[in-house]
Short mmCIF file of C-alpha atoms in Angstrom, two decimals:
data_model
loop_
_atom_site.label_atom_id
_atom_site.label_comp_id
_atom_site.label_asym_id
_atom_site.label_seq_id
_atom_site.Cartn_x
_atom_site.Cartn_y
_atom_site.Cartn_z
CA UNK A 1137 0.00 0.00 0.00
CA UNK A 1138 1.38 3.39 -1.01
CA UNK A 1139 1.77 5.73 1.95
CA UNK A 1140 2.28 9.48 1.95
CA UNK A 1141 3.62 11.92 4.53
CA UNK A 1142 0.99 14.04 6.26
CA UNK A 1143 1.02 16.50 9.15
CA UNK A 1144 -1.24 16.16 12.16
CA UNK A 1145 -2.02 19.47 13.90
CA UNK A 1146 -3.30 19.82 17.46
CA UNK A 1147 -5.22 22.71 18.97
CA UNK A 1148 -6.62 23.71 22.36
CA UNK A 1149 -7.11 20.85 24.76
CA UNK A 1150 -5.78 18.31 22.24
CA UNK A 1151 -2.53 20.25 21.95
CA UNK A 1152 -2.26 20.37 25.72
CA UNK A 1153 -2.77 16.62 26.05
CA UNK A 1154 -0.27 15.54 23.40
CA UNK A 1155 2.10 18.35 24.42
CA UNK A 1156 2.93 19.38 20.86
CA UNK A 1157 1.51 21.45 17.99
CA UNK A 1158 2.29 19.17 15.14
CA UNK A 1159 3.47 15.65 14.27
CA UNK A 1160 4.53 14.13 10.97
CA UNK A 1161 2.97 10.78 10.13
CA UNK A 1162 2.61 8.48 7.14
CA UNK A 1163 -0.80 7.20 6.08
CA UNK A 1164 -2.12 5.11 3.21
CA UNK A 1165 -2.94 7.43 0.35
CA UNK A 1166 -6.53 6.17 0.24
CA UNK A 1167 -7.20 6.43 3.99
CA UNK A 1168 -10.77 7.50 4.74
CA UNK A 1169 -12.04 9.54 7.68
CA UNK A 1170 -12.63 6.52 9.92
CA UNK A 1171 -9.13 5.26 9.23
CA UNK A 1172 -7.57 8.65 10.02
CA UNK A 1173 -9.65 9.00 13.17
CA UNK A 1174 -8.63 5.56 14.40
CA UNK A 1175 -5.00 6.13 13.51
CA UNK A 1176 -4.89 9.42 15.44
CA UNK A 1177 -7.08 8.69 18.47
CA UNK A 1178 -6.28 5.01 19.03
CA UNK A 1179 -2.97 4.07 17.47
CA UNK A 1180 -0.72 7.12 17.48
CA UNK A 1181 -2.10 9.32 20.24
CA UNK A 1182 -4.13 7.08 22.57
CA UNK A 1183 -3.89 9.77 25.25
CA UNK A 1184 -6.48 11.65 23.16
CA UNK A 1185 -9.05 8.90 23.58
CA UNK A 1186 -10.71 10.65 26.52
CA UNK A 1187 -11.71 13.58 24.29
CA UNK A 1188 -12.21 11.65 21.03
CA UNK A 1189 -16.00 11.72 21.12
CA UNK A 1190 -16.09 15.52 21.29
CA UNK A 1191 -13.48 16.08 18.55
CA UNK A 1192 -13.69 16.46 14.79
CA UNK A 1193 -11.05 16.28 12.11
CA UNK A 1194 -10.38 18.92 9.48
CA UNK A 1195 -8.50 17.83 6.38
CA UNK A 1196 -6.65 20.56 4.50
CA UNK A 1197 -8.61 23.23 6.37
CA UNK A 1198 -12.05 21.73 5.68
CA UNK A 1199 -14.29 20.27 8.36
CA UNK A 1200 -14.95 16.59 7.75
CA UNK A 1201 -17.78 14.34 8.86
CA UNK A 1202 -17.44 10.58 9.40
CA UNK A 1203 -18.95 9.96 5.97
CA UNK A 1204 -16.86 12.61 4.19
CA UNK A 1205 -14.82 11.66 1.19
CA UNK A 1206 -11.23 12.48 2.09
CA UNK A 1207 -8.63 13.37 -0.51
CA UNK A 1208 -5.08 13.22 0.77
CA UNK A 1209 -1.95 14.65 -0.82
CA UNK A 1210 1.68 14.69 0.31
CA UNK A 1211 1.95 17.19 3.20
CA UNK A 1212 -1.82 17.27 3.71
CA UNK A 1213 -2.84 18.85 7.00
CA UNK A 1214 -5.05 16.84 9.35
CA UNK A 1215 -6.19 19.01 12.25
CA UNK A 1216 -7.61 17.64 15.48
CA UNK A 1217 -10.44 20.02 16.33
CA UNK A 1218 -11.65 19.89 19.94
CA UNK A 1219 -14.90 21.73 20.86
CA UNK A 1220 -14.73 25.33 19.63
CA UNK A 1221 -14.84 28.24 22.03
CA UNK A 1222 -14.26 31.38 20.00
CA UNK A 1223 -16.24 34.55 20.52
CA UNK B 879 4.55 67.42 -12.46
CA UNK B 880 6.46 64.60 -10.85
CA UNK B 881 7.89 66.89 -8.20
CA UNK B 882 4.44 67.77 -6.85
CA UNK B 883 2.73 64.44 -7.44
CA UNK B 884 2.10 62.49 -4.27
CA UNK B 885 3.46 58.98 -4.06
CA UNK B 886 1.09 56.39 -5.49
CA UNK B 887 -0.60 53.91 -3.19
CA UNK B 888 0.96 50.46 -3.45
CA UNK B 889 -1.16 47.33 -3.41
CA UNK B 890 0.67 44.02 -3.04
CA UNK B 891 -0.88 40.84 -4.38
CA UNK B 892 0.76 37.94 -2.63
CA UNK B 893 0.12 34.27 -2.16
CA UNK B 894 0.35 30.88 -3.66
CA UNK B 895 1.81 30.09 -7.03
CA UNK B 896 -1.08 29.57 -9.45
CA UNK B 897 -3.55 31.43 -7.27
CA UNK B 898 -4.20 33.80 -10.18
CA UNK B 899 -2.26 36.78 -8.77
CA UNK B 900 -0.92 37.87 -12.12
CA UNK B 901 -4.30 37.59 -13.86
CA UNK B 902 -5.93 39.61 -11.10
CA UNK B 903 -3.15 42.21 -11.17
CA UNK B 904 -3.47 42.65 -14.95
CA UNK B 905 -7.22 42.92 -14.70
CA UNK B 906 -6.93 45.62 -12.02
CA UNK B 907 -4.36 47.59 -14.01
CA UNK B 908 -6.62 47.44 -17.03
CA UNK B 909 -9.65 48.65 -15.13
CA UNK B 910 -7.77 51.44 -13.38
CA UNK B 911 -6.65 52.68 -16.78
CA UNK B 912 -10.26 52.66 -17.93
CA UNK B 913 -11.00 54.97 -15.01
CA UNK B 914 -8.57 57.39 -16.61
CA UNK B 915 -5.73 56.84 -14.14
CA UNK B 916 -2.30 55.38 -14.69
CA UNK B 917 -1.35 52.11 -13.06
CA UNK B 918 1.99 50.37 -12.92
CA UNK B 919 2.41 46.66 -12.40
CA UNK B 920 5.56 45.13 -10.97
CA UNK B 921 6.16 41.40 -11.07
CA UNK B 922 8.51 39.87 -8.53
CA UNK B 923 9.40 37.09 -10.96
CA UNK B 924 11.15 39.56 -13.28
CA UNK B 925 13.82 39.96 -10.62
CA UNK B 926 15.00 36.39 -10.23
CA UNK B 927 18.74 35.88 -10.15
CA UNK B 928 20.39 33.71 -12.78
CA UNK B 929 20.32 29.96 -12.15
CA UNK B 930 23.97 29.73 -11.08
CA UNK B 931 23.29 32.28 -8.30
CA UNK B 932 20.32 30.34 -6.91
CA UNK B 933 20.81 27.92 -4.01
CA UNK B 934 20.88 24.22 -4.87
CA UNK B 935 18.99 21.79 -2.67
CA UNK B 936 19.70 18.03 -2.81
CA UNK B 937 16.73 15.95 -3.93
CA UNK B 938 15.18 13.84 -1.22
CA UNK B 939 14.95 10.70 -3.28
CA UNK B 940 18.13 11.17 -5.24
CA UNK B 941 20.74 13.06 -3.20
CA UNK B 942 23.20 13.08 -6.11
CA UNK B 943 20.84 15.35 -7.98
CA UNK B 944 19.51 18.75 -6.86
CA UNK B 945 16.81 21.38 -7.29
CA UNK B 946 17.35 25.09 -7.75
CA UNK B 947 15.42 26.64 -4.85
CA UNK B 948 13.48 29.48 -6.47
CA UNK B 949 10.92 29.76 -3.69
CA UNK B 950 13.03 31.77 -1.29
CA UNK B 951 14.04 35.40 -1.10
CA UNK B 952 17.73 34.71 -1.70
CA UNK B 953 16.80 33.71 -5.27
CA UNK B 954 15.68 37.29 -5.95
CA UNK B 955 17.45 40.51 -6.79
CA UNK B 956 15.71 42.45 -4.01
CA UNK B 957 17.55 45.70 -4.76
CA UNK B 958 16.33 45.66 -8.37
CA UNK B 959 12.77 45.01 -7.29
CA UNK B 960 12.87 47.81 -4.74
CA UNK B 961 14.27 50.24 -7.30
CA UNK B 962 11.49 49.49 -9.77
CA UNK B 963 8.88 49.94 -7.06
CA UNK B 964 10.31 53.27 -5.92
CA UNK B 965 10.31 54.56 -9.49
CA UNK B 966 6.79 53.36 -10.21
CA UNK B 967 5.51 55.05 -7.06
CA UNK B 968 6.77 58.40 -8.37
CA UNK B 969 5.32 58.05 -11.84
CA UNK B 970 2.00 56.18 -11.71
CA UNK B 971 -1.25 56.99 -9.90
CA UNK B 972 -1.46 53.48 -8.56
CA UNK B 973 1.03 50.63 -8.19
CA UNK B 974 0.40 46.92 -8.01
CA UNK B 975 3.23 44.61 -7.07
CA UNK B 976 2.74 40.88 -7.24
CA UNK B 977 4.72 37.80 -6.26
CA UNK B 978 4.65 34.91 -3.83
CA UNK B 979 7.34 36.27 -1.49
CA UNK B 980 6.58 40.01 -1.39
CA UNK B 981 5.20 39.91 2.16
CA UNK B 982 8.50 38.61 3.46
CA UNK B 983 10.74 41.23 1.87
CA UNK B 984 11.26 43.94 4.47
CA UNK B 985 12.44 46.58 2.00
CA UNK B 986 9.33 46.12 -0.13
CA UNK B 987 6.88 45.87 2.76
CA UNK B 988 8.00 49.31 3.96
CA UNK B 989 6.53 50.72 0.74
CA UNK B 990 3.28 48.76 0.64
CA UNK B 991 -0.10 50.15 1.75
CA UNK B 992 -2.16 46.99 1.61
CA UNK B 993 -1.46 43.30 1.07
CA UNK B 994 -4.00 40.95 -0.44
CA UNK B 995 -2.86 37.40 0.25
CA UNK B 996 -4.46 34.73 -1.94
CA UNK B 997 -4.66 31.28 -0.42
CA UNK B 998 -5.58 28.14 -2.33
CA UNK B 999 -5.86 24.48 -1.47
CA UNK B 1000 -3.30 21.97 -2.60
CA UNK B 1001 -5.69 20.27 -4.99
CA UNK B 1002 -6.27 23.46 -6.98
CA UNK B 1003 -2.61 24.43 -6.91
CA UNK B 1004 -1.32 21.04 -7.96
CA UNK B 1005 -3.79 20.78 -10.84
CA UNK B 1006 -2.89 24.24 -12.16
CA UNK B 1007 0.84 23.76 -11.73
CA UNK B 1008 0.69 20.60 -13.81
CA UNK B 1009 -0.99 22.48 -16.64
CA UNK B 1010 1.64 25.18 -16.93
CA UNK B 1011 5.14 25.11 -18.32
CA UNK B 1012 7.87 26.74 -16.30
CA UNK B 1013 11.27 28.14 -17.15
CA UNK B 1014 13.22 26.30 -15.85
CA UNK B 1015 10.71 23.43 -16.11
CA UNK B 1016 9.42 21.77 -12.93
CA UNK B 1017 11.40 18.62 -12.31
CA UNK B 1018 9.79 15.63 -10.67
CA UNK B 1019 9.24 16.07 -6.96
CA UNK B 1020 9.84 19.85 -7.05
CA UNK B 1021 6.23 20.57 -6.08
CA UNK B 1022 6.23 18.19 -3.10
CA UNK B 1023 9.68 19.04 -1.80
CA UNK B 1024 9.92 22.76 -2.54
CA UNK B 1025 6.82 24.51 -3.87
CA UNK B 1026 4.15 23.37 -1.44
CA UNK B 1027 6.25 23.40 1.76
CA UNK B 1028 7.50 26.89 0.80
CA UNK B 1029 3.92 28.06 0.29
CA UNK B 1030 2.84 26.69 3.69
CA UNK B 1031 5.72 28.59 5.22
CA UNK B 1032 4.72 31.80 3.38
CA UNK B 1033 1.10 31.48 4.58
CA UNK B 1034 2.13 30.86 8.15
CA UNK B 1035 4.47 33.86 8.08
CA UNK B 1036 1.86 36.14 6.56
CA UNK B 1037 -0.82 35.10 9.03
CA UNK B 1038 1.46 35.61 11.97
CA UNK B 1039 2.54 39.01 10.62
CA UNK B 1040 -1.14 39.89 10.19
CA UNK B 1041 -1.71 39.49 13.91
CA UNK B 1042 0.28 42.70 14.34
CA UNK B 1043 -0.18 44.32 10.95
CA UNK B 1044 -3.59 45.51 9.75
CA UNK B 1045 -2.49 45.83 6.13
CA UNK B 1046 -3.06 42.12 5.47
CA UNK B 1047 -6.25 40.80 3.88
CA UNK B 1048 -6.71 37.09 3.15
CA UNK B 1049 -8.93 35.63 0.50
CA UNK B 1050 -9.21 32.00 -0.50
CA UNK B 1051 -9.46 31.45 -4.24
CA UNK B 1052 -9.53 27.66 -4.38
CA UNK B 1053 -11.73 26.72 -7.29
CA UNK B 1054 -12.75 23.91 -9.57
CA UNK B 1055 -11.99 25.97 -12.64
CA UNK B 1056 -8.64 27.33 -13.68
CA UNK B 1057 -9.36 30.50 -15.60
CA UNK B 1058 -10.64 33.37 -13.49
CA UNK B 1059 -13.04 35.57 -15.41
CA UNK B 1060 -13.11 39.30 -14.97
CA UNK B 1061 -16.39 38.87 -13.09
CA UNK B 1062 -14.71 36.54 -10.58
CA UNK B 1063 -11.81 38.92 -10.13
CA UNK B 1064 -14.19 41.69 -9.15
CA UNK B 1065 -16.13 39.41 -6.85
CA UNK B 1066 -12.87 39.05 -4.93
CA UNK B 1067 -12.39 42.81 -4.90
CA UNK B 1068 -15.98 43.25 -3.73
CA UNK B 1069 -15.59 40.67 -0.96
CA UNK B 1070 -12.48 42.29 0.49
CA UNK B 1071 -13.90 45.80 0.14
CA UNK B 1072 -17.14 45.10 1.99
CA UNK B 1073 -16.31 42.32 4.47
CA UNK B 1074 -13.55 43.13 6.91
CA UNK B 1075 -12.00 40.13 8.63
CA UNK B 1076 -9.19 40.22 11.14
CA UNK B 1077 -7.52 37.85 13.59
CA UNK B 1078 -5.22 39.96 15.67
CA UNK B 1079 -3.23 39.98 18.86
CA UNK B 1080 -3.75 43.73 19.17
CA UNK B 1081 -6.50 45.57 21.04
CA UNK B 1082 -9.76 45.73 19.08
CA UNK B 1083 -10.65 49.36 18.51
CA UNK B 1084 -14.31 50.23 18.09
CA UNK B 1085 -13.46 53.59 16.52
CA UNK B 1086 -11.53 51.88 13.76
CA UNK B 1087 -14.51 49.62 13.09
CA UNK B 1088 -16.91 52.56 13.00
CA UNK B 1089 -14.80 54.31 10.39
CA UNK B 1090 -15.20 51.35 8.03
CA UNK B 1091 -18.97 51.29 8.52
CA UNK B 1092 -19.78 54.91 7.83
CA UNK B 1093 -21.72 55.01 4.58
CA UNK B 1094 -24.12 57.66 3.30
CA UNK B 1095 -26.83 55.15 2.35
CA UNK B 1096 -26.75 53.21 5.61
CA UNK B 1097 -29.09 54.39 8.32
CA UNK B 1098 -28.33 51.53 10.66
CA UNK B 1099 -25.18 50.22 12.27
CA UNK B 1100 -25.40 47.27 14.63
CA UNK B 1101 -22.47 46.24 16.80
CA UNK B 1102 -21.75 43.28 19.04
CA UNK B 1103 -18.74 43.46 21.31
CA UNK B 1104 -17.79 40.35 23.23
CA UNK B 1105 -15.71 41.14 26.28
CA UNK B 1106 -13.92 38.89 28.72
CA UNK B 1107 -15.45 38.32 32.17
CA UNK B 1108 -13.80 37.95 35.55
CA UNK B 1109 -15.88 35.08 36.94
CA UNK B 1110 -17.07 31.68 35.82
CA UNK B 1111 -19.28 29.47 38.02
CA UNK B 1112 -18.29 31.56 40.99
CA UNK B 1113 -14.59 31.09 40.32
CA UNK B 1114 -12.33 34.05 39.82
CA UNK B 1115 -10.86 34.16 36.32
CA UNK B 1116 -7.30 35.45 36.31
CA UNK B 1117 -6.47 35.16 32.66
CA UNK B 1118 -8.12 34.35 29.35
CA UNK B 1119 -6.38 33.41 26.20
CA UNK B 1120 -7.47 32.48 22.72
CA UNK B 1121 -5.75 30.41 20.09
CA UNK B 1122 -6.73 30.16 16.46
CA UNK B 1123 -6.06 27.85 13.54
CA UNK B 1124 -5.50 30.81 11.26
CA UNK B 1125 -5.05 28.86 8.02
CA UNK B 1126 -8.57 27.52 8.44
CA UNK B 1127 -10.16 30.38 10.37
CA UNK B 1128 -9.56 32.97 7.64
CA UNK B 1129 -11.29 31.07 4.82
CA UNK B 1130 -14.06 29.99 7.22
CA UNK B 1131 -14.62 33.61 8.24
CA UNK B 1132 -14.83 34.60 4.60
CA UNK B 1133 -17.47 31.90 4.06
CA UNK B 1134 -19.30 33.10 7.17
CA UNK B 1135 -19.49 36.61 5.71
CA UNK B 1136 -20.81 35.19 2.45
CA UNK B 1137 -23.57 33.25 4.15
CA UNK B 1138 -24.59 36.23 6.28
CA UNK B 1139 -24.70 38.30 3.12
CA UNK B 1140 -26.79 35.67 1.35
CA UNK B 1141 -29.32 35.78 4.20
CA UNK B 1142 -29.35 39.57 4.63
CA UNK B 1143 -28.54 41.02 1.23
CA UNK B 1144 -29.04 44.63 2.23
CA UNK B 1145 -26.02 44.52 4.53
CA UNK B 1146 -23.48 46.85 2.94
CA UNK B 1147 -20.54 46.34 5.24
CA UNK B 1148 -19.68 43.55 7.65
CA UNK B 1149 -16.88 43.42 10.19
CA UNK B 1150 -15.75 40.27 11.97
CA UNK B 1151 -12.71 40.82 14.13
CA UNK B 1152 -11.33 38.39 16.69
CA UNK B 1153 -8.53 38.95 19.11
CA UNK B 1154 -6.18 36.09 20.00
CA UNK B 1155 -3.53 35.51 22.63
CA UNK B 1156 -4.07 36.87 26.09
CA UNK B 1157 -7.09 39.15 26.46
CA UNK B 1158 -7.25 41.01 29.78
CA UNK B 1159 -10.60 40.97 31.61
CA UNK B 1160 -13.03 43.69 30.37
CA UNK B 1161 -11.33 43.99 26.98
CA UNK B 1162 -12.97 42.99 23.71
CA UNK B 1163 -12.25 39.53 22.33
CA UNK B 1164 -14.59 39.97 19.38
CA UNK B 1165 -16.23 42.77 17.44
CA UNK B 1166 -18.95 42.03 14.93
CA UNK B 1167 -20.64 44.90 13.17
CA UNK B 1168 -22.89 45.45 10.20
CA UNK B 1169 -24.17 48.49 8.36
CA UNK B 1170 -27.32 48.47 6.27
CA UNK B 1171 -29.90 51.00 5.07
CA UNK B 1172 -32.48 49.85 7.67
CA UNK B 1173 -32.00 48.44 11.16
CA UNK B 1174 -33.56 44.97 10.97
CA UNK B 1175 -31.04 43.43 8.61
CA UNK B 1176 -28.06 44.96 10.39
CA UNK B 1177 -29.21 43.66 13.78
CA UNK B 1178 -30.07 40.19 12.54
CA UNK B 1179 -26.89 39.92 10.48
CA UNK B 1180 -24.79 40.60 13.56
CA UNK B 1181 -26.73 38.05 15.55
CA UNK B 1182 -26.32 35.41 12.85
CA UNK B 1183 -22.61 36.18 12.46
CA UNK B 1184 -21.78 35.70 16.15
CA UNK B 1185 -23.81 32.45 16.31
CA UNK B 1186 -22.01 31.12 13.24
CA UNK B 1187 -18.65 32.22 14.56
CA UNK B 1188 -19.20 30.32 17.79
CA UNK B 1189 -20.36 27.23 15.92
CA UNK B 1190 -17.71 26.92 13.25
CA UNK B 1191 -14.65 29.16 13.45
CA UNK B 1192 -11.63 27.21 14.72
CA UNK B 1193 -10.75 29.36 17.72
CA UNK B 1194 -10.37 28.16 21.30
CA UNK B 1195 -10.52 29.90 24.67
CA UNK B 1196 -8.72 28.89 27.82
CA UNK B 1197 -9.67 30.28 31.20
CA UNK B 1198 -7.18 30.25 34.04
CA UNK B 1199 -8.60 30.56 37.55
CA UNK B 1200 -7.33 31.99 40.80
CA UNK B 1201 -7.31 28.49 42.36
CA UNK B 1202 -4.62 27.37 39.89
CA UNK B 1203 -6.99 25.34 37.68
CA UNK B 1204 -7.75 26.07 34.07
CA UNK B 1205 -10.27 24.91 31.51
CA UNK B 1206 -10.88 24.93 27.76
CA UNK B 1207 -14.33 26.32 27.11
CA UNK B 1208 -16.95 24.79 24.82
CA UNK B 1209 -19.47 26.87 22.92
CA UNK B 1210 -23.13 25.82 23.15
CA UNK B 1211 -23.44 26.53 19.43
CA UNK B 1212 -20.84 23.87 18.71
CA UNK B 1213 -22.50 21.27 20.95
CA UNK B 1214 -25.89 21.77 19.33
CA UNK B 1215 -24.74 21.10 15.81
CA UNK B 1216 -21.17 20.42 14.86
CA UNK B 1217 -20.16 22.06 11.61
CA UNK B 1218 -21.17 20.35 8.42
CA UNK B 1219 -18.58 19.23 5.98
CA UNK B 1220 -17.21 22.19 4.08
CA UNK B 1221 -16.12 22.43 0.50
CA UNK B 1222 -13.82 24.92 -1.12
CA UNK B 1223 -14.63 28.44 -0.15
CA UNK B 1224 -17.06 30.45 -2.13
CA UNK B 1225 -17.36 34.14 -2.36
CA UNK B 1226 -20.90 35.27 -2.77
CA UNK B 1227 -21.97 38.64 -4.07
CA UNK B 1228 -25.54 39.73 -3.96
CA UNK B 1229 -26.14 43.38 -4.35
CA UNK B 1230 -25.09 45.33 -7.35
CA UNK B 1231 -24.67 49.02 -6.97
CA UNK B 1232 -25.94 51.30 -9.69
CA UNK B 1233 -23.73 51.46 -12.73
CA UNK B 1234 -20.96 49.02 -13.34
CA UNK B 1235 -20.16 46.92 -10.27
CA UNK B 1236 -16.55 46.45 -11.20
CA UNK B 1237 -15.80 50.17 -11.32
CA UNK B 1238 -17.74 50.65 -8.11
CA UNK B 1239 -15.71 48.11 -6.15
CA UNK B 1240 -12.41 49.14 -7.65
CA UNK B 1241 -13.18 52.70 -6.73
CA UNK B 1242 -14.04 51.56 -3.22
CA UNK B 1243 -10.74 49.70 -2.92
CA UNK B 1244 -8.78 52.73 -4.12
CA UNK B 1245 -10.62 54.98 -1.69
CA UNK B 1246 -9.87 52.66 1.19
CA UNK B 1247 -6.20 52.73 0.23
CA UNK B 1248 -6.17 56.48 0.04
CA UNK B 1249 -7.85 56.70 3.44
CA UNK B 1250 -5.15 54.44 4.87
CA UNK B 1251 -2.64 56.91 3.54
CA UNK B 1252 -4.26 59.83 5.33
CA UNK B 1253 -4.59 58.09 8.70
#
């Protein structure tokens, strides 16, 4: 399976839990949302599991839903989005 | 007489390769000339150094071979570029300078009045880059190793500069099609001339917002100011700070303005400003304001904008309490309905002023620049 390099970005509480802003990872080029979610919250950063149910992912600056079609490119940005609190 | 002529305003068009900067610049120059004024256009890419003067970077997958790194300032003759800009400022009524690195060149930025930074997504950029021929031609892997990482760096730099520098405006021009029409160019000009978006670490000034909203045909101005509070659940709040995912927040804010505009088409001007970093208690963390001919639309537009902001703009607030604890807040609006999937950003335009819209919005842009000059 062909894999590509991507960047995982953390914000707010997620950033605090993993203690970093950004991590480089490799994922299968055809990974879907569920696969990315599992990879991030279970395999690579299990410490995020406690907040997983309240988080979303954004791929290349677009919000994604579990049924979203995800298109990944080299250096794509996957952001872990905990509950928003702007305003 | 050149000795009495005031220096021309300088507009910088910056951003991703293949975002359409050059097309937009040419279109603006053309239209300014139709208004009977002179406009000069300066392209950064005319001041590249010769290949042998450009840094060589080993290729990741073949270290014996290398790329010429054209996506960094050291590949440019900055002095030459600066000289052309200084001359153009003396001669023309209006100057447009375009290039992907302009915002990072100190000498040039000292001369610039406003920066429009065009962002695009990788899908759009990659597709367009593949369709064009470059001199020297793109070699395999150049996009992945040099072009895109350099762009991400440029965006990050520009957005962090913008937190302290009000001259920056961001507009996302990701699109399914590759040839911007004149109509689309002026939709961009309209969007940035009527919707004012800012993510800043500086104090939010209501006076500055009011200046942007003053219009002869608007009888109503509605303003929401969100300020930080000193207590939460009986606990004393010592400090509040906000963080933002700027690369996503800017295009999302632009979309927010478009959807507010679609719902309340009589809104003439919309301001959405958010402060980030530490915000002392009692100071404004957000200002949302709208101007329209009659009050209802202005009031409802502001209400919709703050609800949407809380539901979908990637910004987070941390409260630190006197007892040493802290917590990341969660907006009700987010809990009720998490954001839907979003596609590439769209700029919507709804009202057309009398006469030709393109001249109207160009005129507006020029006026705003001239006002900046006076302030």
